[in-house]
mmCIF file of C-alpha atoms in Angstrom:
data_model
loop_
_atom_site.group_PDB
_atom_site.id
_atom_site.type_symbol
_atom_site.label_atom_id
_atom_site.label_comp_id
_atom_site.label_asym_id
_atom_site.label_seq_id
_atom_site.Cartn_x
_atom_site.Cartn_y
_atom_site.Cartn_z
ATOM 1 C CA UNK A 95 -12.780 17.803 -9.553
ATOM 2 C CA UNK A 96 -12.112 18.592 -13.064
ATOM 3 C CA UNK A 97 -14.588 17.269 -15.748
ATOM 4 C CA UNK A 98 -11.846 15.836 -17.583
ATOM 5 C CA UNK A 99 -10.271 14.015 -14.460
ATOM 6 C CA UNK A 100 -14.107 12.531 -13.950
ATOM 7 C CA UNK A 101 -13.928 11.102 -17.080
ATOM 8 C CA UNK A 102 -10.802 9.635 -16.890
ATOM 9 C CA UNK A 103 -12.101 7.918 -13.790
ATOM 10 C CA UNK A 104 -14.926 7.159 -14.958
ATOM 11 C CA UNK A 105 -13.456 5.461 -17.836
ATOM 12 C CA UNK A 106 -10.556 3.351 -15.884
ATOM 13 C CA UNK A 107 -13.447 2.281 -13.846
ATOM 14 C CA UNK A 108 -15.238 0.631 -16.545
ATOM 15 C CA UNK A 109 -12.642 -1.551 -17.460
ATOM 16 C CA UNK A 110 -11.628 -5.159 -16.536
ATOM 17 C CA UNK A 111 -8.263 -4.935 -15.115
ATOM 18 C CA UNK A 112 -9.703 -2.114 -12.357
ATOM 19 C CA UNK A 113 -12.886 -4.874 -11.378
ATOM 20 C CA UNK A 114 -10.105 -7.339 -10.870
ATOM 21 C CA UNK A 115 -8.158 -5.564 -8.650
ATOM 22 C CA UNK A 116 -11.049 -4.453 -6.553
ATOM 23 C CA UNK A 117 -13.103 -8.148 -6.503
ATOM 24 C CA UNK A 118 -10.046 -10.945 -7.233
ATOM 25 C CA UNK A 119 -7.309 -8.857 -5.249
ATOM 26 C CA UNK A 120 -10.067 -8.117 -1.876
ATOM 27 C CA UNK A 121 -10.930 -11.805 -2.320
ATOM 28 C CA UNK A 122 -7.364 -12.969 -2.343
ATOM 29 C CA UNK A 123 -6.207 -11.172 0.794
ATOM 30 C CA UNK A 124 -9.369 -12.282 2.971
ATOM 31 C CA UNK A 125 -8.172 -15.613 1.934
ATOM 32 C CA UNK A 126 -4.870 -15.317 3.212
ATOM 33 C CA UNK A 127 -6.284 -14.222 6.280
ATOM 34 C CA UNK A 128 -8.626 -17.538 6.686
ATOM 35 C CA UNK A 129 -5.297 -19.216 5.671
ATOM 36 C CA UNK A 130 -3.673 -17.474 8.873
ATOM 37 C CA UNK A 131 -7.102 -17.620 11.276
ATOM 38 C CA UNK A 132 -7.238 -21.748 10.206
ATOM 39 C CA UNK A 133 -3.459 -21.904 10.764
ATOM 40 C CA UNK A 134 -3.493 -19.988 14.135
ATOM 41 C CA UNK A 135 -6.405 -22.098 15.861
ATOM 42 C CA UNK A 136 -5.463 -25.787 14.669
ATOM 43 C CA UNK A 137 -1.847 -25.445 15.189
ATOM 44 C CA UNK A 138 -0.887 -22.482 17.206
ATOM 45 C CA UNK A 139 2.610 -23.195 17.738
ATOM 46 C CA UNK A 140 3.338 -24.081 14.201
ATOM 47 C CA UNK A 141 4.627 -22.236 11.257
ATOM 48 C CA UNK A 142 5.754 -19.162 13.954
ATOM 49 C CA UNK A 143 9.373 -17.739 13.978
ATOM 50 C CA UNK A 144 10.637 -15.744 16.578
ATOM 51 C CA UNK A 145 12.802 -12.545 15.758
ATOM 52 C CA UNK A 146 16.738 -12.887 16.818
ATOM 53 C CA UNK A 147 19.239 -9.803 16.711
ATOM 54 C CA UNK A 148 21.390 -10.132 14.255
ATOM 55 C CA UNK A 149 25.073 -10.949 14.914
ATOM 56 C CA UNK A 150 28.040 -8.300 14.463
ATOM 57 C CA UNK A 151 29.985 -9.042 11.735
ATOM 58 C CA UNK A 152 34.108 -8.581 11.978
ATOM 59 C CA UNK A 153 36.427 -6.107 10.458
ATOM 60 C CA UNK A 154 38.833 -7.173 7.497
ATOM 61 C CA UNK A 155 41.599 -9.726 9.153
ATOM 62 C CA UNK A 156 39.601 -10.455 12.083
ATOM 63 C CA UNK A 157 37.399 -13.747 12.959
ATOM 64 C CA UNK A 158 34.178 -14.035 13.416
ATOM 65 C CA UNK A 159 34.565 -15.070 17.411
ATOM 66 C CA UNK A 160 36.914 -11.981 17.678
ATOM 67 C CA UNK A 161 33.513 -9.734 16.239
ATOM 68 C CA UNK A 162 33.500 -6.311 17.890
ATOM 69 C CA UNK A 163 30.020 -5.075 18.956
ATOM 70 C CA UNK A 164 29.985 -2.185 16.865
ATOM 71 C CA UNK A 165 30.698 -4.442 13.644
ATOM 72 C CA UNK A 166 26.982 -3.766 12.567
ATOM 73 C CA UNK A 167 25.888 -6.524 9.877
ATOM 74 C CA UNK A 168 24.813 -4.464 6.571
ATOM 75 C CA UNK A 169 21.538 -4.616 5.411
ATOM 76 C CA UNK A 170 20.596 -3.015 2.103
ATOM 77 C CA UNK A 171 16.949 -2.266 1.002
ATOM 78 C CA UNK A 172 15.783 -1.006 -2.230
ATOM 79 C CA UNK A 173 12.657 0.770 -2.964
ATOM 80 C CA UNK A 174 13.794 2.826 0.259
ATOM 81 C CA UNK A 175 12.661 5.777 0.092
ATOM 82 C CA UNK A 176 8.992 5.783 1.668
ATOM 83 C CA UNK A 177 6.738 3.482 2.542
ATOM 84 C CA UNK A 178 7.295 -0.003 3.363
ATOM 85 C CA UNK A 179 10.757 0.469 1.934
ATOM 86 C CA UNK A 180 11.701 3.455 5.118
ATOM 87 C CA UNK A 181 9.462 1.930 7.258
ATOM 88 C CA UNK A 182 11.958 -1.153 7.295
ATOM 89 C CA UNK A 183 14.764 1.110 7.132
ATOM 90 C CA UNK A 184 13.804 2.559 10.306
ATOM 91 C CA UNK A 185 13.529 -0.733 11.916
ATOM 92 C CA UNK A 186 16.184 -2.306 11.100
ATOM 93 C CA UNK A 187 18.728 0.202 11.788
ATOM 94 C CA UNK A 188 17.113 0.181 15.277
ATOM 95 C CA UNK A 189 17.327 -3.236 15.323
ATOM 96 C CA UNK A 190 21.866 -3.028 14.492
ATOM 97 C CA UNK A 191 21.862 -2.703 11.023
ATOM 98 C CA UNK A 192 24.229 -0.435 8.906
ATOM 99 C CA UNK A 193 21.179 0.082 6.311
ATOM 100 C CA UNK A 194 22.156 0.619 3.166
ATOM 101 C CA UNK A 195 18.979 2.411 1.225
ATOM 102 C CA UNK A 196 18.192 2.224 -2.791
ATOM 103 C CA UNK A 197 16.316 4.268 -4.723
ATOM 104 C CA UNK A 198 15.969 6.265 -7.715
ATOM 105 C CA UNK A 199 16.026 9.613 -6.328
ATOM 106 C CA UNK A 200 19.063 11.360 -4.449
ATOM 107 C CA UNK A 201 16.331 13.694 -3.291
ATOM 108 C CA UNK A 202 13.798 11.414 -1.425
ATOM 109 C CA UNK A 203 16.502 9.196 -0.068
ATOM 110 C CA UNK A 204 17.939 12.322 1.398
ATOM 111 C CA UNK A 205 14.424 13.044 2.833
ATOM 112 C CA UNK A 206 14.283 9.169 4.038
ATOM 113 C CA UNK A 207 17.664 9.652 5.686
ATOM 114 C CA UNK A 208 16.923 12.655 7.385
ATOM 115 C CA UNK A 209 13.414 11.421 8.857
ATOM 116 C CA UNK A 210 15.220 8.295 10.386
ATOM 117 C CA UNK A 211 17.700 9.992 12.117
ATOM 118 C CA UNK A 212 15.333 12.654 13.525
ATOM 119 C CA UNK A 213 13.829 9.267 15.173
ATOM 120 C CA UNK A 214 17.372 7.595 15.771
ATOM 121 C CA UNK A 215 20.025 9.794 16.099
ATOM 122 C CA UNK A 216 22.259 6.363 16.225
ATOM 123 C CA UNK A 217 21.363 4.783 12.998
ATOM 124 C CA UNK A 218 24.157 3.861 10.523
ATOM 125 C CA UNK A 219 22.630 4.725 7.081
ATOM 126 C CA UNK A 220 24.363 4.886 3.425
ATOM 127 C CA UNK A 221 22.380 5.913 0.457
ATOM 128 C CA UNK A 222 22.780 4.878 -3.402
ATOM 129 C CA UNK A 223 21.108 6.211 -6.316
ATOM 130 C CA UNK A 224 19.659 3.157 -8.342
ATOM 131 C CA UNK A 225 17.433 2.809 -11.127
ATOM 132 C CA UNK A 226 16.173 -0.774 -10.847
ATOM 133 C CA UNK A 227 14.831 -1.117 -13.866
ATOM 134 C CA UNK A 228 18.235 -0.884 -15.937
ATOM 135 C CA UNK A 229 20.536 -3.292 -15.371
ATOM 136 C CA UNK A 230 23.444 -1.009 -16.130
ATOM 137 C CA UNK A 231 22.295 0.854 -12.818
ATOM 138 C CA UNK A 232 22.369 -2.427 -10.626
ATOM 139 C CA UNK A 233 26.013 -3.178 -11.935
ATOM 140 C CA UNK A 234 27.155 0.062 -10.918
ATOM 141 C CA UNK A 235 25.112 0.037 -7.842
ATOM 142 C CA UNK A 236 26.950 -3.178 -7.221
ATOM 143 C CA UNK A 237 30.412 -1.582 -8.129
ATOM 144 C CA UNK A 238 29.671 1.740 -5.786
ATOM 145 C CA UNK A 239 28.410 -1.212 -2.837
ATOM 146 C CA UNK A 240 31.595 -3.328 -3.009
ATOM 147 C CA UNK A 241 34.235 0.215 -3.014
ATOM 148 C CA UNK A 242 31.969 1.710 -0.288
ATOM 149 C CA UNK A 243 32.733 -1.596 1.930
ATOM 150 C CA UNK A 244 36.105 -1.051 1.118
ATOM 151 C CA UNK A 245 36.724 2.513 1.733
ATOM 152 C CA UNK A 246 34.834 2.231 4.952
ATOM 153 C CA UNK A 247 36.832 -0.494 5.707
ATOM 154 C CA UNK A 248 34.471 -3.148 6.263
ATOM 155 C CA UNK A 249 34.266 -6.645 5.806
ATOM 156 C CA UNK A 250 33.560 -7.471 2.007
ATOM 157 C CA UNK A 251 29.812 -8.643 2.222
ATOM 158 C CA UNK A 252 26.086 -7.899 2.986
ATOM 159 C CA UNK A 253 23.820 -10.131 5.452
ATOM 160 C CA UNK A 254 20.793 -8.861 4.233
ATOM 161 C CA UNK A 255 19.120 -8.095 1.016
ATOM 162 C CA UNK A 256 15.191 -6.951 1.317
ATOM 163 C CA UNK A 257 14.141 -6.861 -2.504
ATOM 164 C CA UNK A 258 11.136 -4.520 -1.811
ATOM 165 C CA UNK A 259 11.338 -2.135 -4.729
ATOM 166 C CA UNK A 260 8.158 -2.822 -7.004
ATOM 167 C CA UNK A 261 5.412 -0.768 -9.266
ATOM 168 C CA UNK A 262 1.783 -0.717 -9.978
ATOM 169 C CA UNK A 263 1.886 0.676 -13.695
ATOM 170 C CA UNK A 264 -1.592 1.629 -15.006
ATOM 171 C CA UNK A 265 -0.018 1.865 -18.694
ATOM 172 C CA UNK A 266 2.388 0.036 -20.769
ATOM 173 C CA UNK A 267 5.945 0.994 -21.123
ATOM 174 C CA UNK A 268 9.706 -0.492 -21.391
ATOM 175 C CA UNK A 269 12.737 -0.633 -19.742
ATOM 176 C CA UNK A 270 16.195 0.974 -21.092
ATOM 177 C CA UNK A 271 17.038 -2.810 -22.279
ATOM 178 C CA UNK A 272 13.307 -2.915 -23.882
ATOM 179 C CA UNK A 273 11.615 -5.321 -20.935
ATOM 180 C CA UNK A 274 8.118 -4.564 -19.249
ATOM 181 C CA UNK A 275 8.592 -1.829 -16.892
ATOM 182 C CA UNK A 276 6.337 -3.627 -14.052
ATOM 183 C CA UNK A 277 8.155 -6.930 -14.980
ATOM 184 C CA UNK A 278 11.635 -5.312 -15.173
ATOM 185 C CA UNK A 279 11.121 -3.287 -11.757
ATOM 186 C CA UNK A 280 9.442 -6.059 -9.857
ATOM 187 C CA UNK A 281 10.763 -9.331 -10.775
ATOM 188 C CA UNK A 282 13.735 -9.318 -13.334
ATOM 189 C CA UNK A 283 15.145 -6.524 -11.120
ATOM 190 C CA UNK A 284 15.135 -8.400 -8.418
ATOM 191 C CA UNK A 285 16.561 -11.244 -9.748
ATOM 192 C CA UNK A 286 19.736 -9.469 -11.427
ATOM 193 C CA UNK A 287 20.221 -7.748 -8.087
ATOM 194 C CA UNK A 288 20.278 -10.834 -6.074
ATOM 195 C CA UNK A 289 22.309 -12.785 -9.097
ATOM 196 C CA UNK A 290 25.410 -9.929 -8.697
ATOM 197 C CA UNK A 291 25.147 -9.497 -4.659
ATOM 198 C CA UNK A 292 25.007 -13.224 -4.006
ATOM 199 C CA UNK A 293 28.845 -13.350 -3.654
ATOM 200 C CA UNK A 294 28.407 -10.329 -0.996
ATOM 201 C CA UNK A 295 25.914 -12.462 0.710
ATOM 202 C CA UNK A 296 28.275 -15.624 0.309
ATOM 203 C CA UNK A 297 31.227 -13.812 1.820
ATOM 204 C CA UNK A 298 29.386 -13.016 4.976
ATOM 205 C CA UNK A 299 31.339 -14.104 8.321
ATOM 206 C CA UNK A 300 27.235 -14.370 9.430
ATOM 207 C CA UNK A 301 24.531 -16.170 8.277
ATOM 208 C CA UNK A 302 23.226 -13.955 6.147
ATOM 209 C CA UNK A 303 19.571 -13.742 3.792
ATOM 210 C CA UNK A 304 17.288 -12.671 1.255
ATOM 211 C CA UNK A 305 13.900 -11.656 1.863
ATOM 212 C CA UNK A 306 11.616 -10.446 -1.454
ATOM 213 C CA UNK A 307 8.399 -8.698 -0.954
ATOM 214 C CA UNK A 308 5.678 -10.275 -2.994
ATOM 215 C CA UNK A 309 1.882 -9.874 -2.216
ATOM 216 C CA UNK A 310 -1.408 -12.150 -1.817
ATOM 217 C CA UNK A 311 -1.801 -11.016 -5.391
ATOM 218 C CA UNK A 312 -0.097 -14.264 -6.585
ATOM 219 C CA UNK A 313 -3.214 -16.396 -5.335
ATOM 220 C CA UNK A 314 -5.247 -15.005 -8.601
ATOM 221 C CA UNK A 315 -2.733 -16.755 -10.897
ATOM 222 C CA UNK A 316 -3.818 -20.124 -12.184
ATOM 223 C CA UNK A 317 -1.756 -20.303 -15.157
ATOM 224 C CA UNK A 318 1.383 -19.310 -16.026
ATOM 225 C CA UNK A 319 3.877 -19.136 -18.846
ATOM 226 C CA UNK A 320 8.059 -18.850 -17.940
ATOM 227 C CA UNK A 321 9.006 -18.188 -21.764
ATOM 228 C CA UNK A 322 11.104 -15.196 -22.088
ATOM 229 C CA UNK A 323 7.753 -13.567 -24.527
ATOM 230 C CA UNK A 324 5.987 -13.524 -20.940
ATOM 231 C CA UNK A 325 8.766 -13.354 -18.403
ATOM 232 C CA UNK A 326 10.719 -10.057 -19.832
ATOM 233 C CA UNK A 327 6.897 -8.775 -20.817
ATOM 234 C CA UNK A 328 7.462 -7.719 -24.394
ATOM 235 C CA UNK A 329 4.418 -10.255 -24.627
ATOM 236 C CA UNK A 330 2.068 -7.324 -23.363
ATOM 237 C CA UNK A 331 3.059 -4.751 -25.226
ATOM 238 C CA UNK A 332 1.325 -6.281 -28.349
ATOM 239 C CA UNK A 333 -1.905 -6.702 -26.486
ATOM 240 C CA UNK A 334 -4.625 -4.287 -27.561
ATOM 241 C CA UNK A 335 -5.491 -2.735 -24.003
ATOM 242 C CA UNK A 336 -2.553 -3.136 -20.940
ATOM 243 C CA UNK A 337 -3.465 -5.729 -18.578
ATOM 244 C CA UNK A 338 -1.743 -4.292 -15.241
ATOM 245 C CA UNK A 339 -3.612 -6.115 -12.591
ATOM 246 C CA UNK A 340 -2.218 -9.679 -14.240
ATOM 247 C CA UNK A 341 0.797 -8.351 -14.543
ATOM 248 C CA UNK A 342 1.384 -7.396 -11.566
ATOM 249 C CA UNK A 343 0.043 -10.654 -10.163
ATOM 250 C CA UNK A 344 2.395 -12.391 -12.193
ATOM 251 C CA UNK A 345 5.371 -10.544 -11.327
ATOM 252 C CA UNK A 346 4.695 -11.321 -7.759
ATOM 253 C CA UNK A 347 4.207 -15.147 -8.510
ATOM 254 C CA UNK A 348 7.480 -15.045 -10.462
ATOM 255 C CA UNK A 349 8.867 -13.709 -7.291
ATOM 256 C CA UNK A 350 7.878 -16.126 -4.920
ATOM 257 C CA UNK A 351 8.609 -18.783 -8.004
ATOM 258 C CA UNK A 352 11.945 -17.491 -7.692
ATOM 259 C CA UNK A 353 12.385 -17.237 -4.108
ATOM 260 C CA UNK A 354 11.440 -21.047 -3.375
ATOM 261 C CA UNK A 355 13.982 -22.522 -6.025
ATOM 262 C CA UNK A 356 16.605 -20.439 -4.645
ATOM 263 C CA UNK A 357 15.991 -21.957 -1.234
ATOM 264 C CA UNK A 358 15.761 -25.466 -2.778
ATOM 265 C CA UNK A 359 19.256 -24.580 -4.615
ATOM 266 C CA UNK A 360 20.634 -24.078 -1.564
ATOM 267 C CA UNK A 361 19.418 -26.953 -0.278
ATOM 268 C CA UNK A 362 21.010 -29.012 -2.573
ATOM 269 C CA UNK A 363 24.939 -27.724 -2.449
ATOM 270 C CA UNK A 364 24.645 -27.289 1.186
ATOM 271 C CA UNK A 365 24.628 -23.437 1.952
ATOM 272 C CA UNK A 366 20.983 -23.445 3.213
ATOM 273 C CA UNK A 367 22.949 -22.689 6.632
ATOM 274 C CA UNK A 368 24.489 -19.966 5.216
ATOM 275 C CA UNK A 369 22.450 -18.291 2.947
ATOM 276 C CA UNK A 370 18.605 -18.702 3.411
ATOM 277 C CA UNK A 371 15.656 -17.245 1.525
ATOM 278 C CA UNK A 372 12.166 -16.089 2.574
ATOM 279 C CA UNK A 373 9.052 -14.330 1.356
ATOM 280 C CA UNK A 374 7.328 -11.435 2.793
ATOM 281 C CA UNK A 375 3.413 -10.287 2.275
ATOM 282 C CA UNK A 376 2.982 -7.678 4.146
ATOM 283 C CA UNK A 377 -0.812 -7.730 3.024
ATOM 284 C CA UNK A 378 -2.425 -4.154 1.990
ATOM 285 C CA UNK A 379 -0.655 -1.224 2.975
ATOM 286 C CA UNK A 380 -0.979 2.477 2.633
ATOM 287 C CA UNK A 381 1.809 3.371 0.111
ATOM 288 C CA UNK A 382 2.058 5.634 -2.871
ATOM 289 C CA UNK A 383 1.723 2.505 -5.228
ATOM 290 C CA UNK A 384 -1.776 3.968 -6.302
ATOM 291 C CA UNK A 385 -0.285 6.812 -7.364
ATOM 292 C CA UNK A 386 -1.274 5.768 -11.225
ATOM 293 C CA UNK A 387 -4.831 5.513 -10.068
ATOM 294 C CA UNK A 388 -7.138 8.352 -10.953
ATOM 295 C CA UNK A 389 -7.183 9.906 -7.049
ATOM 296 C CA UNK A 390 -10.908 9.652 -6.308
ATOM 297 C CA UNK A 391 -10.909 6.004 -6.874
ATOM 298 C CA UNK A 392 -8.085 5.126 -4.829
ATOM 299 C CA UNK A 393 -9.041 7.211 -1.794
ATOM 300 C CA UNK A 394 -12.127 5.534 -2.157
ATOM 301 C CA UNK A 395 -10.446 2.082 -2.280
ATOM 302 C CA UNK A 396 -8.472 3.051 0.711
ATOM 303 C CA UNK A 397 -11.436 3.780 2.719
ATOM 304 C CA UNK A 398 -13.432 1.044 2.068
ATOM 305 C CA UNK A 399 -10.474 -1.313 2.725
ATOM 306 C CA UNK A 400 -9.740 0.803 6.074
ATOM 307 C CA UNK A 401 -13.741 0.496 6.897
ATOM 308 C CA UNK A 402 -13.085 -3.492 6.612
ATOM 309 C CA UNK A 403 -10.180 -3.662 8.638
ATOM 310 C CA UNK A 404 -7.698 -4.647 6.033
ATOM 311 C CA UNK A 405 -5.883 -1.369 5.404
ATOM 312 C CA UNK A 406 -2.767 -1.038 7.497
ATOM 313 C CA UNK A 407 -0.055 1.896 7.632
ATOM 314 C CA UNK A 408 3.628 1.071 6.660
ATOM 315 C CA UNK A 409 4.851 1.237 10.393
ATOM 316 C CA UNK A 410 1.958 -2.114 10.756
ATOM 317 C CA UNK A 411 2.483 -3.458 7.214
ATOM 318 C CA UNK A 412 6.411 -3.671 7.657
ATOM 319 C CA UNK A 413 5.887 -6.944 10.646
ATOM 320 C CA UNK A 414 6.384 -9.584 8.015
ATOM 321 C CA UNK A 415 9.259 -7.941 6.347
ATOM 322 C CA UNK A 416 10.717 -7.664 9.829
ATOM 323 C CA UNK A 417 9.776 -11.130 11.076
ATOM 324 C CA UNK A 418 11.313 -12.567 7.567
ATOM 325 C CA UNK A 419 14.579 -10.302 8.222
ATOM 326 C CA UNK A 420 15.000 -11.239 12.118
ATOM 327 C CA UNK A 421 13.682 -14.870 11.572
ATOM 328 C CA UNK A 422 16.210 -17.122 13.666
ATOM 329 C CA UNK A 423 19.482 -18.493 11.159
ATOM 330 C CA UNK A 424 18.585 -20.996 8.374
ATOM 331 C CA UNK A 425 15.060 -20.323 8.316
ATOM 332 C CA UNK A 426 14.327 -20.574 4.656
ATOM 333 C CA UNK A 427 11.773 -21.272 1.909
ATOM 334 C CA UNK A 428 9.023 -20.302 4.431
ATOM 335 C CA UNK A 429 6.135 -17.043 3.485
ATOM 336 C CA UNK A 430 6.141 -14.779 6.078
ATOM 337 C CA UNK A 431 2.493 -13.236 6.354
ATOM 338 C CA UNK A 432 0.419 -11.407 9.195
ATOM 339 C CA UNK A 433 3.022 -10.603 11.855
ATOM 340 C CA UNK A 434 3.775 -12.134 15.296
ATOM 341 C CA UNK A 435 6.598 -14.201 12.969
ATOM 342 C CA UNK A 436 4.078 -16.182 11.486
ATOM 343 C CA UNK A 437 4.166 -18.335 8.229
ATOM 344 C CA UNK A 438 1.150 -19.476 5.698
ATOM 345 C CA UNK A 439 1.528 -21.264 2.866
ATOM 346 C CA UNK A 440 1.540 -19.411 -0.618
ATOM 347 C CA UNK A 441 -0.462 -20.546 -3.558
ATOM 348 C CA UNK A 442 -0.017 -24.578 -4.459
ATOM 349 C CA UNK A 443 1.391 -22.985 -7.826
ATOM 350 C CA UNK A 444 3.831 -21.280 -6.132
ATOM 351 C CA UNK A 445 5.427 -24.312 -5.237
ATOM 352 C CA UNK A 446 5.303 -25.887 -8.159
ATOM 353 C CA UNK A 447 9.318 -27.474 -9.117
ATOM 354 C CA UNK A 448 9.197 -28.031 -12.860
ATOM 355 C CA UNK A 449 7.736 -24.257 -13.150
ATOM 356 C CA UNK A 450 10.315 -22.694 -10.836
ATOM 357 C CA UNK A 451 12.847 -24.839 -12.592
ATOM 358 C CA UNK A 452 11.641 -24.080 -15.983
ATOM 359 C CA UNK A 453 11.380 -19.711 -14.622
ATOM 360 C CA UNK A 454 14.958 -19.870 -13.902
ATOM 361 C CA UNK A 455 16.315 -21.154 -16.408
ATOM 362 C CA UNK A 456 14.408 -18.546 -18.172
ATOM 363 C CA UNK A 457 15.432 -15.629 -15.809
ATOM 364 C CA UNK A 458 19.222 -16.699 -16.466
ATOM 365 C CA UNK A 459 18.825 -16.351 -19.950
ATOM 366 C CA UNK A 460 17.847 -13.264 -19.785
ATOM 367 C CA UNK A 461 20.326 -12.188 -17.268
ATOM 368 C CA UNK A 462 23.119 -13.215 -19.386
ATOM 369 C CA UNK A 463 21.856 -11.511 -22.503
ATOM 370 C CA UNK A 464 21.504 -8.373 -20.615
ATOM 371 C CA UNK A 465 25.142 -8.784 -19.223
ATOM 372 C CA UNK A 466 26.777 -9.488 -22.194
ATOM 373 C CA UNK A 467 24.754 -6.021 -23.804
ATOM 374 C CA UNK A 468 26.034 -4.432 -20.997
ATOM 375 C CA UNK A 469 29.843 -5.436 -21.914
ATOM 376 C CA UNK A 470 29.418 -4.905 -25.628
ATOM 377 C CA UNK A 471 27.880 -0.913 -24.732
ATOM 378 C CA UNK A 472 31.228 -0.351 -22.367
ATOM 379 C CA UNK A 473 33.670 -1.952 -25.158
#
């Protein structure tokens, strides 16, 4: 190793953010195990789903009872390109799905494509360039989605939407529209993507869902603030040193924040049958969202966590994405976590109304300001 890569190790090592991450973030997931073990011997049969295949969906002019069994529901995943992302591509287009893959590069989605279908000659796959951390980009994602369904003549709508794109920045810097890139990638981009493909998701024949990836992460955040300062993350930019462990905490709190007003939203205008929204943790997996780490200390990370069981590959780590996605209709609100379709319940701020209340009206806000930029830069 190079001197000068030592010493940058050496010095990202030393600092605070790093310590939490390896002492707060090993903590938090051994908890949500003891939170599964307690769960699992008390009540065994409780807070367990079973996986259902998911229903064909019918051709433009057609009803649902007339369905043909190639009308393959559409699923569409972002952060698709490797790990968890194509592991649940894989999956689910094994499962029926016409998966629909995201990601920023034409290349690696190409790759992704390619290594499915070596594995599933069968498999149904479209892919879309998308940079998730503009919001011009998810508008014309959303655009390119809805004439794709069209040309392909296809029934106007998604079933599924697995928000699993997210980032693990080790420095500070912005979006195209000037937010946090760690906020902007893993929580306001999943918001504006859900906001413009709820109709999709609405127009399905099927019961259809949302499932967001968030992490046992959120368990280290005891206080939060839902002003937009915090929430778009121009707050951390004036901070002296870049505090990337709590942010990415609090992205994935804002996530599940998200995810259980949603639900209750739902709940209240009576489309909890139709639409339904769930949380996946697929605990610590083996991805390339290290790769800002100096290498020696995350290939040391990875083998301790291996050497105490807790390290699992994508192909393992994808089970509570899967169990979330192929949970039986109208199962909603729940955190999917540890496999086998079982459920644990998330942080007791994570369910916390006036907060979630208080984020979303936030989150809209800033939705709508970045809509109407996006109007006044095409006029």
């Amino acid at each position: 190793m190079a001197m000068k890569e030592l010493r940058e190790a050496l010095h990202f090592a030393c600092t605070v953010e790093f310590w939490r991450m390896a002492v707060l973030w090993t903590l938090s997931i051994i908890l949500s195990y003891l939170h599964l073990f307690a769960q699992t011997f008390l009540s065994p049969n409780s807070g367990s789903y079973p996986r259902c295949s998911p229903r064909p969906v019918p051709p433009p002019g057609t009803s649902s009872s007339a369905a043909p069994a190639h009308g393959r529901p559409v699923c569409v995943i972002t952060g698709a390109t490797s790990g968890l992302g194509a592991a649940a591509a894989d999956a689910l287009s094994r499962e029926g799905f016409f998966v629909v893959l995201a990601g920023r590069s034409s290349h690696l989605l190409s790759k992704a494509i390619s290594n499915i279908r070596k594995r599933n000659r069968g498999a149904d796959l479209k892919a879309f360039e998308v940079d998730l951390s503009s919001f011009q980009s998810i508008l014309n994602f959303k655009d390119s989605l809805q004439q794709w369904l069209l040309d392909s003549d296809m029934h106007s709508s998604i079933q599924l939407l697995i928000n699993n794109a997210g980032i693990l920045a080790a420095s500070g810097r912005s979006t195209a529209e000037g937010n946090d890139m760690m906020m902007g990638t893993n929580y306001i981009a999943a918001f504006c993507l859900t906001k413009v493909l709820l109709p999709l998701l609405e127009n399905s024949p099927a019961p259809s869902r949302i499932v967001n990836v968030t992490s046992f992460t959120h368990r280290n955040v005891f206080d939060i603030q839902v002003d937009k300062a915090t929430v778009s993350g121009k707050l951390f930019s004036k901070l002296e040193c870049y505090p990337y462990a709590h942010i990415y905490e609090y992205s994935k709190a804002c996530l599940l924040l998200f995810s259980y007003e949603l639900h209750r939203q739902f709940v209240l205008v009576g489309k909890s049958h139709q639409v339904s929204v769930s949380a996946a943790d697929p605990g610590i997996v083996k991805t390339n969202i290290m790769r800002e780490i100096p290498s020696c200390l995350s290939q040391v990370a990875f083998l301790v966590l291996k050497l105490l069981g807790l390290l699992q590959s994508p192909e393992n780590g994808v089970h509570s994405i899967l169990d979330a996605a192929l949970a039986p209709a109208g199962t909603s609100g729940v955190y999917f976590f540890g496999g086998n379709g079982r459920t644990i319940k998330s942080s007791a701020l994570s369910y916390d109304t006036k907060l979630s209340k208080e984020l979303w009206a936030t989150s809209c806000n800033l939705f709508f300001e970045l809509q109407l930029s996006s109007e006044e830069t095409s006029t």
